[in-house]
Short mmCIF file of C-alpha atoms in Angstrom, two decimals:
data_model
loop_
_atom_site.label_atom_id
_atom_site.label_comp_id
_atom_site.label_asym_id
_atom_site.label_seq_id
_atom_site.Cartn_x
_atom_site.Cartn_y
_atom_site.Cartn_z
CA UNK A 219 -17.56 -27.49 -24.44
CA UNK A 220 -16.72 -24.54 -26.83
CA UNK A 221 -12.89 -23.52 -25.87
CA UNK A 222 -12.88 -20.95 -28.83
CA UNK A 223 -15.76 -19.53 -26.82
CA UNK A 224 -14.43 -19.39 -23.46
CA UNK A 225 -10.90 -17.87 -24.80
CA UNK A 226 -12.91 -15.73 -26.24
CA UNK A 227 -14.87 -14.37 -23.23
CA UNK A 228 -11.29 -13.89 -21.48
CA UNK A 229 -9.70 -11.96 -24.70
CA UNK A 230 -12.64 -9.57 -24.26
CA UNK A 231 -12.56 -9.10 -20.91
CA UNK A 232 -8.56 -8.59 -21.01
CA UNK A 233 -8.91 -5.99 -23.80
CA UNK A 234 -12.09 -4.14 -21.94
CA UNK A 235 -9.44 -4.22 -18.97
CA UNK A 236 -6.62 -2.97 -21.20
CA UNK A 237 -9.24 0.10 -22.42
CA UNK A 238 -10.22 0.74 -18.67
CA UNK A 239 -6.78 1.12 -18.08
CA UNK A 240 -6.84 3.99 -20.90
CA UNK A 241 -9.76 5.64 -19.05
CA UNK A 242 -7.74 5.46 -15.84
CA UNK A 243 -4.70 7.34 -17.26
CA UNK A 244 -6.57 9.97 -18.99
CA UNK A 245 -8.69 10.65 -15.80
CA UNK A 246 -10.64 13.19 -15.45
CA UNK A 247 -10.79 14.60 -18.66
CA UNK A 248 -10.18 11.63 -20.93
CA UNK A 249 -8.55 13.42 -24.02
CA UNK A 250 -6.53 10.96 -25.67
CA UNK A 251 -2.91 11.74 -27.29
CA UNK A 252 -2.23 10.07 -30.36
CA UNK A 253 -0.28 7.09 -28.84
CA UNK A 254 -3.50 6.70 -26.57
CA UNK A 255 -5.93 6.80 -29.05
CA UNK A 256 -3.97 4.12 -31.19
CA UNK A 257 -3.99 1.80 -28.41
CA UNK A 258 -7.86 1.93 -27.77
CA UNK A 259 -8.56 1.55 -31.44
CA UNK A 260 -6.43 -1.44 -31.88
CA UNK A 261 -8.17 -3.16 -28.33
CA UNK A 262 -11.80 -1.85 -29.73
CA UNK A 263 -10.97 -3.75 -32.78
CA UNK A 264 -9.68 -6.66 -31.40
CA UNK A 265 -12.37 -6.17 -28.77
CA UNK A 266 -15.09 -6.66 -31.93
CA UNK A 267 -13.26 -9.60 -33.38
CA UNK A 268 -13.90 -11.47 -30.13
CA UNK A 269 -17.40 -10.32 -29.37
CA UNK A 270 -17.91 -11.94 -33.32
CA UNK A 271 -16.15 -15.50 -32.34
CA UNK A 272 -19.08 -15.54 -29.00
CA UNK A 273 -21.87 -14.77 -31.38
CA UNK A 274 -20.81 -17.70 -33.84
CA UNK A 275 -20.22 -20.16 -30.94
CA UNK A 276 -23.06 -19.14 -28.66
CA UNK A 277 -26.13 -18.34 -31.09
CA UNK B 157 -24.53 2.45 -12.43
CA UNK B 158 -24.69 -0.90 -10.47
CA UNK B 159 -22.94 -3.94 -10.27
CA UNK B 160 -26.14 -5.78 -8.62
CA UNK B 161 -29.04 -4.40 -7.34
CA UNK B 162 -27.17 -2.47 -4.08
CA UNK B 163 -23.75 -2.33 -5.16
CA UNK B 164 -22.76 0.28 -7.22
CA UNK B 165 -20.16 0.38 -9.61
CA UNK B 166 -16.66 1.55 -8.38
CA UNK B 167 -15.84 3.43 -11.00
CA UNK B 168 -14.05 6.83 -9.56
CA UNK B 169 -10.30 5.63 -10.52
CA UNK B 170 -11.59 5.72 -14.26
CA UNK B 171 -13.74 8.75 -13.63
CA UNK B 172 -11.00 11.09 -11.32
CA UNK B 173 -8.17 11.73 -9.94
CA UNK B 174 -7.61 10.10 -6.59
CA UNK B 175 -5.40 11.58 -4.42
CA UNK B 176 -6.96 10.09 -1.07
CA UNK B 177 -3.69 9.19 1.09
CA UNK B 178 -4.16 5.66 1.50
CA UNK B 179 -5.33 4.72 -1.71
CA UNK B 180 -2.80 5.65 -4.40
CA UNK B 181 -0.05 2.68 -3.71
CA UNK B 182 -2.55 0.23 -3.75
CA UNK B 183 -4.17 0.93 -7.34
CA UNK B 184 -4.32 -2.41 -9.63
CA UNK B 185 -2.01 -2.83 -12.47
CA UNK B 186 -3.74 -3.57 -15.97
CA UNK B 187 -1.87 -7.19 -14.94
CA UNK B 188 -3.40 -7.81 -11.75
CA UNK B 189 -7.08 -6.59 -12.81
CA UNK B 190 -6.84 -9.18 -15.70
CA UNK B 191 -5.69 -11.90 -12.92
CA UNK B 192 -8.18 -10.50 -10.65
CA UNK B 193 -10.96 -11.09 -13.51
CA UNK B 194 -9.59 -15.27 -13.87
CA UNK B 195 -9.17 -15.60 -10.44
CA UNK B 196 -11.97 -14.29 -8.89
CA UNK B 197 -13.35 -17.21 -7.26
CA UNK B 198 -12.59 -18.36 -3.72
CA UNK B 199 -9.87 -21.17 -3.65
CA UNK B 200 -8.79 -20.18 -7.28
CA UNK B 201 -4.91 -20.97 -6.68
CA UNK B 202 -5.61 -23.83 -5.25
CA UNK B 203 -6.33 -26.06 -8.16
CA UNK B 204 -2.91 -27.39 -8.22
CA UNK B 205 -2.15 -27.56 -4.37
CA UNK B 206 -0.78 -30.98 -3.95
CA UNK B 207 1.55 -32.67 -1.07
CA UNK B 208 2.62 -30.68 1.29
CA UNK B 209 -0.49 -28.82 0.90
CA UNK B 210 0.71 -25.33 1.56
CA UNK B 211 0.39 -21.80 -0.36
CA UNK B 212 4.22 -21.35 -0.66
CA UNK B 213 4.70 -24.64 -1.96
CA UNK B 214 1.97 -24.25 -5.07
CA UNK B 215 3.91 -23.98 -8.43
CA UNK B 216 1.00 -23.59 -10.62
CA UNK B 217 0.24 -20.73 -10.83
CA UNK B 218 3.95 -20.29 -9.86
CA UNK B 219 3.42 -18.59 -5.85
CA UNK B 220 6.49 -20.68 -4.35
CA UNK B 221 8.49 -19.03 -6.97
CA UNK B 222 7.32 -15.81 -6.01
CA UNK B 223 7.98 -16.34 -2.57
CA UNK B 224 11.16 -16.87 -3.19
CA UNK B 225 11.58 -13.87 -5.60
CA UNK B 226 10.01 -11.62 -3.23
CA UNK B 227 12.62 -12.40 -0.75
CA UNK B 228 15.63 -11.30 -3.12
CA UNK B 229 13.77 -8.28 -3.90
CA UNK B 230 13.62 -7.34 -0.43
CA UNK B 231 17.47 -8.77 0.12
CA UNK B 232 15.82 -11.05 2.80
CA UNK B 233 15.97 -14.28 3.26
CA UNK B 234 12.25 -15.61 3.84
CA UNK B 235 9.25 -14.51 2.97
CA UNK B 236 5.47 -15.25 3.94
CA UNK B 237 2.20 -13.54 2.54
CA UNK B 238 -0.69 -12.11 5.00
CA UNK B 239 -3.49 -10.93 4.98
CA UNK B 240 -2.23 -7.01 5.55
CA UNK B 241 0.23 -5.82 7.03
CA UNK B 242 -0.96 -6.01 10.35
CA UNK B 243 -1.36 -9.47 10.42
CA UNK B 244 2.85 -9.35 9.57
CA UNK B 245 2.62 -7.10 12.53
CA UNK B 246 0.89 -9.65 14.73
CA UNK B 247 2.78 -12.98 13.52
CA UNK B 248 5.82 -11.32 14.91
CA UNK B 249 4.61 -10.27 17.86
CA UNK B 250 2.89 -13.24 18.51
CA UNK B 251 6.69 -14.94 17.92
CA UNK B 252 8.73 -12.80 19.75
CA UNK B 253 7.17 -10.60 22.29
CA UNK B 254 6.47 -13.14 25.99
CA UNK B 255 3.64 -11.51 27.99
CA UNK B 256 5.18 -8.18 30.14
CA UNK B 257 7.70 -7.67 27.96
CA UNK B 258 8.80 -4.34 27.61
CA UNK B 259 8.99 -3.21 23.41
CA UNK B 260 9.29 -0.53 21.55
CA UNK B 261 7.16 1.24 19.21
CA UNK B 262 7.48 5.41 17.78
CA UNK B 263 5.82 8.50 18.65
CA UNK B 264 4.49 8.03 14.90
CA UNK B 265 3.26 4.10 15.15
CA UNK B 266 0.56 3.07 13.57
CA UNK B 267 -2.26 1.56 15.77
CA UNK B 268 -2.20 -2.00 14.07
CA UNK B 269 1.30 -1.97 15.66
CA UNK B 270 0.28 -1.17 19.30
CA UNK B 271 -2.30 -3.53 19.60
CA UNK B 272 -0.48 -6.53 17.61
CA UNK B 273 2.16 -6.24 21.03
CA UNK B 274 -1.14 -5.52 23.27
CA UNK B 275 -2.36 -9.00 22.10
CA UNK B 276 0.83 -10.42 22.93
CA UNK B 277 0.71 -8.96 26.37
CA UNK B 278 3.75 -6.38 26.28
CA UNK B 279 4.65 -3.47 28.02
CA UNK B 280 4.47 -0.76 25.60
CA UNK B 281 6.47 2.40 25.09
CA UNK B 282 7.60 4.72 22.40
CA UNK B 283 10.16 6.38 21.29
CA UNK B 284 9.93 10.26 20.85
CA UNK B 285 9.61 11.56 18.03
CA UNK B 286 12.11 14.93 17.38
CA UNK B 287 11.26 18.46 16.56
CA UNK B 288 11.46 17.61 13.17
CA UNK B 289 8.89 14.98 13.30
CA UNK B 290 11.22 12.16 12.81
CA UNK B 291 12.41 9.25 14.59
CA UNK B 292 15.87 9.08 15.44
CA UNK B 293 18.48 6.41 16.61
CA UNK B 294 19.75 9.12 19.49
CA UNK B 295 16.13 9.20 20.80
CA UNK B 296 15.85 5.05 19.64
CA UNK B 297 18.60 4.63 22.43
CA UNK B 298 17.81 6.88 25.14
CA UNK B 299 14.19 5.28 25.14
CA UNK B 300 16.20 2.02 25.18
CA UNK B 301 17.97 3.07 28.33
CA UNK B 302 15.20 4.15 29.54
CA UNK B 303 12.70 1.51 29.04
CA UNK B 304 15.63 -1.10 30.21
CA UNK B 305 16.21 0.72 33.53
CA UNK B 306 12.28 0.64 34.48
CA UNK B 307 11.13 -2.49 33.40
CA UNK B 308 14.95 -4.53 34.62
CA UNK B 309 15.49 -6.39 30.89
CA UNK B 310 15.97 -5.05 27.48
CA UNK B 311 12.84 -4.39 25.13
CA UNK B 312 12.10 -7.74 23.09
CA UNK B 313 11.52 -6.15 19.99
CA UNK B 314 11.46 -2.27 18.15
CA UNK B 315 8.82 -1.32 15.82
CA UNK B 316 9.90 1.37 13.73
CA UNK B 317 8.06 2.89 10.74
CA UNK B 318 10.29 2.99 7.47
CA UNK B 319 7.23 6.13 6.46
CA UNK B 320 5.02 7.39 8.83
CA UNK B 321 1.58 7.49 7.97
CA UNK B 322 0.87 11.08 9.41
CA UNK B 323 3.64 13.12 7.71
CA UNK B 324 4.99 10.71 5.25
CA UNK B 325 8.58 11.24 6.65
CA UNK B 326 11.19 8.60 6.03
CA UNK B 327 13.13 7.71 8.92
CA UNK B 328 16.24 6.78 10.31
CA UNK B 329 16.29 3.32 9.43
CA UNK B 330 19.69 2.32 9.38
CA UNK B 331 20.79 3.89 12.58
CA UNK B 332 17.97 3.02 14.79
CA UNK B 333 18.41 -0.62 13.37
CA UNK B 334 22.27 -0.38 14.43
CA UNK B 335 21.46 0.84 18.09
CA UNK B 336 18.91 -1.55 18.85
CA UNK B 337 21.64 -4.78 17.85
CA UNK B 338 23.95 -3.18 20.01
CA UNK B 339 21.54 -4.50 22.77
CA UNK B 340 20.47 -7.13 20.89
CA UNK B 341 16.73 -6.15 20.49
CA UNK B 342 15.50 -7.54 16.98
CA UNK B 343 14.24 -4.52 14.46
CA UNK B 344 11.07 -4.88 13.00
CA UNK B 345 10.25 -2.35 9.85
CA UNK B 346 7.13 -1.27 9.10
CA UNK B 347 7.30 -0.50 5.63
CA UNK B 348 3.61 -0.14 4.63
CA UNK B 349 4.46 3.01 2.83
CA UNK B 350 8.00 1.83 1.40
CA UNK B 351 7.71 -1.96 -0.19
CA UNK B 352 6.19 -2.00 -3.56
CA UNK B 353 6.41 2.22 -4.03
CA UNK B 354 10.30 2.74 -3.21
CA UNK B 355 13.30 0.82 -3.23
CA UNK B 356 13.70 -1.17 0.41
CA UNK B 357 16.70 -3.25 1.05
CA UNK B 358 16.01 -5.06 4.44
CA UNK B 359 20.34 -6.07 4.67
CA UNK B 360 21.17 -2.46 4.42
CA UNK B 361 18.39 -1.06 6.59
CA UNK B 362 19.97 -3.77 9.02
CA UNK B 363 16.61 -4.75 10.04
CA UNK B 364 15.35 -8.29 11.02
CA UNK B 365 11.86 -8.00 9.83
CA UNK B 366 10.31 -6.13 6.80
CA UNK B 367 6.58 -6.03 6.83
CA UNK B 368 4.68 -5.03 3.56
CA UNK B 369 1.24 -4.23 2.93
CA UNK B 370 -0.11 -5.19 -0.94
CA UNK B 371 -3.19 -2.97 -0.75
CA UNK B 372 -1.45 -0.26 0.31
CA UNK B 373 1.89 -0.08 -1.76
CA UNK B 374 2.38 -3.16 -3.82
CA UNK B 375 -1.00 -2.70 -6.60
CA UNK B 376 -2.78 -5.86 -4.95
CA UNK B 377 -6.17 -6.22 -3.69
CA UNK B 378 -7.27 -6.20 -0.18
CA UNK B 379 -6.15 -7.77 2.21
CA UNK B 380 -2.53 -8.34 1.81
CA UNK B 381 1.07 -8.03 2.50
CA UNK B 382 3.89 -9.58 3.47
CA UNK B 383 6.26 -10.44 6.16
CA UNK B 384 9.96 -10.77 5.31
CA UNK B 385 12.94 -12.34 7.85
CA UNK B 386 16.15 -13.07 8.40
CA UNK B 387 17.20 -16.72 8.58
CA UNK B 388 17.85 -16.44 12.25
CA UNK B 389 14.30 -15.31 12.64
CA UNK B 390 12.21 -17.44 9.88
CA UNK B 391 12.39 -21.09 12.31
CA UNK B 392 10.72 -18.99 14.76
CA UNK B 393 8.12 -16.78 13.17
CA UNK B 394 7.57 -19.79 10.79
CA UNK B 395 8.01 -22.63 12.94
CA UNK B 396 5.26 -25.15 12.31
CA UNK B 397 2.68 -26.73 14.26
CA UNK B 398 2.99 -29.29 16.59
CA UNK B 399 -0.57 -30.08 17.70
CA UNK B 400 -1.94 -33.50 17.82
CA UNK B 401 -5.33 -34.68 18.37
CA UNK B 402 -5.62 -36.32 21.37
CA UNK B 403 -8.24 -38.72 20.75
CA UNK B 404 -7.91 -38.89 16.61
CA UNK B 405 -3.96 -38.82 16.91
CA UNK B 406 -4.30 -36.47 13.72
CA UNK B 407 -0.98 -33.97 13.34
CA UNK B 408 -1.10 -30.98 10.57
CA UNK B 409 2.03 -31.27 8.40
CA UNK B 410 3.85 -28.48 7.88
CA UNK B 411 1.41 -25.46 8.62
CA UNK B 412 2.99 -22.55 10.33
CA UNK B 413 1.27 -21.35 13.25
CA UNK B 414 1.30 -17.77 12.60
CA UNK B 415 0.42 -18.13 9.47
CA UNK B 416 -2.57 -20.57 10.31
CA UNK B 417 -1.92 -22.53 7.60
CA UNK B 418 -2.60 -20.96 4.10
CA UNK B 419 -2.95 -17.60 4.17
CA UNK B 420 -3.89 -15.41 0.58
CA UNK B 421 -5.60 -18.01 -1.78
CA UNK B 422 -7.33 -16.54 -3.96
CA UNK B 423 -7.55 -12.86 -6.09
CA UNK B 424 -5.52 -11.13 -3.32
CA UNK B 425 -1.76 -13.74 -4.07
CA UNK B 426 -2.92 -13.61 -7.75
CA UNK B 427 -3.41 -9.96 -7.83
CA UNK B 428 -0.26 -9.50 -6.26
CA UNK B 429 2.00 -12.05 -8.23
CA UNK B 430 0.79 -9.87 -11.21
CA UNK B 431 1.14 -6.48 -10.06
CA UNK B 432 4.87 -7.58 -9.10
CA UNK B 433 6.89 -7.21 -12.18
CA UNK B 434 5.45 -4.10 -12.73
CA UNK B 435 5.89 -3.21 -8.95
CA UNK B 436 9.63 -4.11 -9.32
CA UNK B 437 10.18 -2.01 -12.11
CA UNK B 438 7.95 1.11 -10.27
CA UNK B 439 10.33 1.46 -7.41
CA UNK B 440 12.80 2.26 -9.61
CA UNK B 441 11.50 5.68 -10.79
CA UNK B 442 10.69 6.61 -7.41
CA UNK B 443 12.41 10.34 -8.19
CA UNK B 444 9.54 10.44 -11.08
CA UNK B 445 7.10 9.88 -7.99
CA UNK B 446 8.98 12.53 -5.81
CA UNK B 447 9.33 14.91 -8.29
CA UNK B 448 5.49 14.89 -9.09
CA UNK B 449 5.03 14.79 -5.61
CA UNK B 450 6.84 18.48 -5.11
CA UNK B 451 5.32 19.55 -8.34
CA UNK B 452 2.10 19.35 -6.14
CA UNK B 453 3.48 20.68 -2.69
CA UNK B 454 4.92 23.93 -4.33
CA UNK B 455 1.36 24.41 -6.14
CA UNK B 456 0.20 24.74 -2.82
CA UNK B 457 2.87 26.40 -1.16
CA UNK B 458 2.49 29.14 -3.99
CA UNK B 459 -1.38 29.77 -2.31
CA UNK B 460 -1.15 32.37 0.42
CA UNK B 461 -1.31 31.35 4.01
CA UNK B 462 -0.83 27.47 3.08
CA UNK B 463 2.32 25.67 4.99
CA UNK B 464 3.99 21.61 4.67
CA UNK B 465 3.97 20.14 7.63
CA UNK B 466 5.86 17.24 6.27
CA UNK B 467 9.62 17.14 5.60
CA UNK B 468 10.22 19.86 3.20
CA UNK B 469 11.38 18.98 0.13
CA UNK B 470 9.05 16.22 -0.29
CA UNK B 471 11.26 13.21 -0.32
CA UNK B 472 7.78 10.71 -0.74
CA UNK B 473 4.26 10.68 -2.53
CA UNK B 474 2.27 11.25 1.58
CA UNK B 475 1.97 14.92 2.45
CA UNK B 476 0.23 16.58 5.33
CA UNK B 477 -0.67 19.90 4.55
CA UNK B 478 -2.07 22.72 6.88
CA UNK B 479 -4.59 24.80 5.51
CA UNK B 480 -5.39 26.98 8.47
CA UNK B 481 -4.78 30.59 6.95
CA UNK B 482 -6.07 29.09 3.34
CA UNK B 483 -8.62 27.17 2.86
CA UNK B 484 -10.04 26.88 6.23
CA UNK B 485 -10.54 30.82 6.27
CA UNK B 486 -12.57 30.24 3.05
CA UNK B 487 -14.37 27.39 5.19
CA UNK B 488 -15.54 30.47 7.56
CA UNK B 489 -18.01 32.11 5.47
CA UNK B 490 -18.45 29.83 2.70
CA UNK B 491 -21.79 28.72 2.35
CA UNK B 492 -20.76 24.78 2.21
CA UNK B 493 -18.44 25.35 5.00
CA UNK B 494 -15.39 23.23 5.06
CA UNK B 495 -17.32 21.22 2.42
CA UNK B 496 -16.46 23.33 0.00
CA UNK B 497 -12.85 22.35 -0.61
CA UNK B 498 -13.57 18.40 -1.18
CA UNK B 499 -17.14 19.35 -3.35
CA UNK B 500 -14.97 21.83 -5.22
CA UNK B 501 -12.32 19.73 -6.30
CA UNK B 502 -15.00 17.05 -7.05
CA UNK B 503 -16.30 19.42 -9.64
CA UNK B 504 -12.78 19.71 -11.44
CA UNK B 505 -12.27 16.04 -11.48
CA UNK B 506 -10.40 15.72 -8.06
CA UNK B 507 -11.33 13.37 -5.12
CA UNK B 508 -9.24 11.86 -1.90
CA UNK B 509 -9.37 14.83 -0.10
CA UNK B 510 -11.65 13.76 3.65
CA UNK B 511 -15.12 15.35 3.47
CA UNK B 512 -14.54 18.70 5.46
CA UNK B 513 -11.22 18.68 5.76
CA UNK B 514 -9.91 22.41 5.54
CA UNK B 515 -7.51 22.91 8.50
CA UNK B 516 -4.73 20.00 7.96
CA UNK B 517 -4.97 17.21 5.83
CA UNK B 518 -3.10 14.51 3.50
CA UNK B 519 -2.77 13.56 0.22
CA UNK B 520 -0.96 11.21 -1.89
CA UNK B 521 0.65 11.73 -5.82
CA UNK B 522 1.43 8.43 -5.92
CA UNK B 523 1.01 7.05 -9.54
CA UNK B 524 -0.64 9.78 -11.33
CA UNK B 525 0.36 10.96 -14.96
CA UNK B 526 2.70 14.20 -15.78
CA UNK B 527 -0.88 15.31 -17.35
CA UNK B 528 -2.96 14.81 -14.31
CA UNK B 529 -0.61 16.05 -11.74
CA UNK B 530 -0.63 19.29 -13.67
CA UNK B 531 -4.83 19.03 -13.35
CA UNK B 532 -4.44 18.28 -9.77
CA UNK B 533 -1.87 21.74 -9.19
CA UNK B 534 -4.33 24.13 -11.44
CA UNK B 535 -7.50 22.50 -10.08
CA UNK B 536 -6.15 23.44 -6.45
CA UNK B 537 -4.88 27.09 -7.71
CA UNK B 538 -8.20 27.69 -9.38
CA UNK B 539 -10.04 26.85 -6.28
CA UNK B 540 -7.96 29.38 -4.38
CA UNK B 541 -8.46 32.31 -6.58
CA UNK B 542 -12.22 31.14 -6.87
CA UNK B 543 -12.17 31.73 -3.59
CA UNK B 544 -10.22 34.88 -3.11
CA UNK B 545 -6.79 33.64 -1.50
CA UNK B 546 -4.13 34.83 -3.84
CA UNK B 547 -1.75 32.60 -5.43
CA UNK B 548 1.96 34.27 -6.29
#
């Protein structure tokens, strides 16, 4: 059982959620303001520290 | 792009604006897409279900406690989920209403309401609705005279819409509510387009039922809702089962009849338990909603030959608009026909608006951004003067 990898997997899919949600807000034209764009950088960057926790427990 | 090999990928919320009438209360919160993603499978809340063995009992993840919080919210004193509204609408019924008894529903009821009291076997009427297209506790008791007189006993019970679902009007609550006691017919409010969206406080309304739908006004997936009572209504509407087995001898515990048993256990209570402090703290910046909501309605007004049909000023999100001398003249020669308007507004990042629809139609504001209700008033103006209609 890897925990770290299945807390993991949910962390990712929360912060892909939380970066939908951007899209959803900024609908149809998706131009970010500056509060926006800070959010989706710090949940891409989180995002990317998650994605490299499943790569060293799954491969 | 696909989710499997014939389902696509819903993916217009993230893609446009959706103004499509029904659709716009019932948007997930980032919480309840999360809780949607852990909870996705079947029985999901039901990992913790121990003696008595009933949803509103499960503390883990905490549903009793939102039973109960629901409730206050609502300033009622019970509260059961189901799965939609209509299936509030029907446990009441079901309850209250004996087979021939005369009821009462509105000139603006929604079907799910007639034919929860047609499965019960009543005797249906409505009340009128007024010039104004609203429902009023004058025409609330001369229906109740009148409906007493034919049929020789009172109506059993009054289903009144808090918002109509053709003009978005809000209604006389409170006085209809007040008549009907005075012949002691219990009030049942429909408040699809109310709970979850505005604030609804069942004690003041004076009503003895409060029905909610989550998948139309509370963020929550589909189906569900809620049915709120009184205490001098919850032994009834949740009285539970008596069967027994005649041969086994078996008897069911405490399930509720109506409710057959559990009802919402999976993504659908999750989804709502999540969406719920957020849905709290929505209803109380419903003049943000209404404000954006006129915003839009004088956008259109300002595009000749285009008239409200709804209560003027908007007072909620759900507007029916006639488009006669507007867009439908467009429609006339256009080479997509009434097509146009719907295809048009596709093209600027718009949908909701029915396929056709030219002549009178509805949309909802509910939810959207300062930034995108200003897209959905110039996407509409540009449209018009694309189209020759000038816009003062």
């Amino acid at each position: 059982m890897s925990r770290r990898a299945v807390d993991a997997l949910f962390q990712a899919l929360y912060l892909l959620t939380d970066i939908r949600f951007i899209l959803r807000e900024t609908a149809p034209v998706h131009e970010l303001d500056d509060e926006q764009k800070v959010r989706a950088g710090k949940a891409i960057e989180k995002l990317k520290k998650q994605v490299t926790i499943l790569e060293e427990e799954l491969s | 792009m696909k989710c499997t090999a014939d389902i696509d990928t819903r993916d217009v919320e993230e893609l446009y604006i959706n103004i499509d009438p029904i659709q716009a209360g019932g948007r997930l919160t980032v919480d309840a897409q999360k809780a949607a993603l852990a909870y996705s499978d079947g029985y999901s809340v039901c990992d913790n279900c121990r003696k008595p063995f009933r949803l509103d009992y499960i503390n883990k993840p905490p549903i009793a406690d939102f039973h109960h919080d629901c409730a206050e919210w609502l300033n009622m004193d019970a509260v059961r989920l189901v799965p939609g509204a209509r299936r509030g609408f029907q446990a009441v019924a079901s309850s209250i209403v004996e087979k021939g008894d005369p009821v009462l529903v509105t000139a603006l009821s929604h079907y799910t309401e007639f034919v929860s009291l047609e499965q019960a076997g009543a005797d249906i009427h409505e009340i009128p609705k007024d010039e104004c297209n609203h429902i009023t506790a004058d025409n609330a008791a001369a229906r109740i005279e009148d409906v007493t007189r034919e049929a020789g006993k009172t109506p059993s019970i009054l289903f009144v819409e808090h918002v109509d679902y053709q003009y978005g009007n809000i209604h006389e609550i409170a006085g209809i509510a007040k008549v009907a006691h005075q012949y002691d017919i219990p009030v049942l409010l429909n408040g699809a387009y109310s709970v979850g969206i505005m604030p609804v406080d069942g004690k003041a309304l004076g009503v003895d039922f409060v029905i909610g739908s989550g998948h139309k006004s509370m963020a929550a997936p589909a189906p569900s809702g809620l049915v709120a009572t009184t205490d001098e209504y919850a032994d009834i509407v949740f009285r539970t089962t008596q069967a027994k087995g005649d041969i086994t001898g078996r008897t069911f515990g405490i399930k509720e009849v109506e409710m057959m048993g559990c009802t919402l256990m999976g993504v659908t209570v999750v989804g709502l338990m999540a969406s719920f402090p957020a849905v709290k703290e929505r209803v109380l910046h419903w003049d943000r909603e209404v404000k954006n909501s006129n915003t839009v309605v004088d956008a259109l007004c300002a595009i000749e030959g285009t008239q409200v049909e709804s209560d003027m000023p908007r007072e909620h999100t759900l507007t029916r608009i006639n488009t006669i001398d507007s867009f439908d003249k467009v429609a006339e020669t256009h080479k997509k026909r009434g097509y146009f308007l719907s295809q048009s507004l596709k093209k600027k990042g718009v949908i909701g608006v029915i396929p056709g629809s030219t002549r009178v139609w509805k949309f909802n504001t509910y939810g959207l951004t300062d930034a995108q209700i200003d897209h959905v008033c110039q996407s509409f103006q540009e449209i018009a003067r694309e189209n020759g209609l000038n816009v003062s």
